[in-house]
């Protein structure tokens, strides 16, 4: 948390729509001081630690997260609204990135390259890029912090994090545990704010050499424009419009479970949530019936109640967007199979899981990510037709397909324009799996063997007269 004087701003608890607490509202001066101090600290940190020592620091941070997982899950559940079991799952998911990059830190190999010049030794090394600006979303208040901060710290960078104004507490708790683990406080700075102008400093200040952002495509484009003035390296994990394709040779029960995983996770508020369900015409009725039966078992309520499977949405406008998409599709001929209306007498931002069938191609939901618990079912006849429908979007983050025909799975996944394709599964996220999109879903890869490179630059060292 910034150590400088600041105003306070309130956070709203989505389950009750009341104030959960207050948090610092950092101003421009706070950002500038944090960036300057992160710059000085980064040089000391990189010079005074070996890669394996940084790995050990991360491992200690991981151990503290695991030791405090129950408390962290309660914080996450209250500020975000997701259910306590999803919150526990997110804490483990968040911790897995710290563990992964604690092990990747000492593996920052370079190359010794045979030189074309006589008497010359040529080598490449991977060095930290410097101060990184990290901007994270409210839907994964813990995991999006660790997926970005852990590789940055492993590489020897320092970070200035702007956590989401809706959910800043998980970030504060994770940074406290990092400092307890021995990671210098000035290496891991956090600046919560609702002041967009102040946060823009991360994209414009020339000391910051890298921006990693997860959020909307609109904000991502703005950051790219601002960051271009000082040619910062960028990782942008932006909006999606995931296709979920069910062929008539699929195991429909597997497909239904896949839809539960990737449509209703976090009440439909993930970038990789299925947004458009395409089902082959001759199995559409059966799939719709099975999905409706399974989804009707889901239960809305405050996340701390262990019997609840669906928490609230993040705020009122998120609920309004779901309603807008439903009304639009129904006005164009879609049928409500389940849900469809807001819950009565509930102060929080709840909306019940909703299934629409017979959704026409020109419905608003076909082109716009709902980010809520709405499963719109479109039908198709042929493989060529559905590939065209799936790709007719400017986004390309995740997609899913279900078929028992391995040739079809390989053929279709190759033709789908997305950075990630789930085949016969709705679960695609893990610390070892490369995460990232194409087209207007952004660029850069998070997690996996590639994740640390995003925070590094390659240096060539050419040494002459080495054979004398
Ligand atoms: C996101 O929604 O941005 C992240 C989802 C994930 O990591 O699975």
Short mmCIF file of C-alpha atoms and ligand atoms in Angstrom, two decimals, residues 93 139-140 144 147 214 237 265 270-272 429 435, ligand 1:
data_model
loop_
_atom_site.label_atom_id
_atom_site.label_comp_id
_atom_site.label_asym_id
_atom_site.label_seq_id
_atom_site.Cartn_x
_atom_site.Cartn_y
_atom_site.Cartn_z
CA UNK A 93 -4.90 -21.29 -8.52
CA UNK A 139 -13.06 -11.03 -11.49
CA UNK A 140 -9.87 -12.77 -10.27
CA UNK A 144 -4.43 -12.15 -11.82
CA UNK A 147 0.00 -14.56 -12.67
CA UNK A 214 -6.11 -7.73 -17.96
CA UNK A 237 -5.28 -10.00 -21.90
CA UNK A 265 -17.83 -20.28 -13.26
CA UNK A 270 -14.52 -14.73 -16.67
CA UNK A 271 -12.82 -13.70 -19.91
CA UNK A 272 -12.82 -17.35 -20.99
CA UNK A 429 -6.68 -22.64 -17.06
CA UNK A 435 -2.78 -18.24 -21.41
C1 LIG B 1 -9.86 -14.07 -16.70
O1 LIG B 1 -11.07 -14.15 -16.74
O2 LIG B 1 -9.30 -13.01 -16.99
C2 LIG B 1 -8.98 -15.20 -16.27
C3 LIG B 1 -9.62 -16.51 -16.34
C4 LIG B 1 -8.70 -17.65 -15.99
O3 LIG B 1 -7.53 -17.46 -15.62
O4 LIG B 1 -9.15 -18.77 -16.09
#
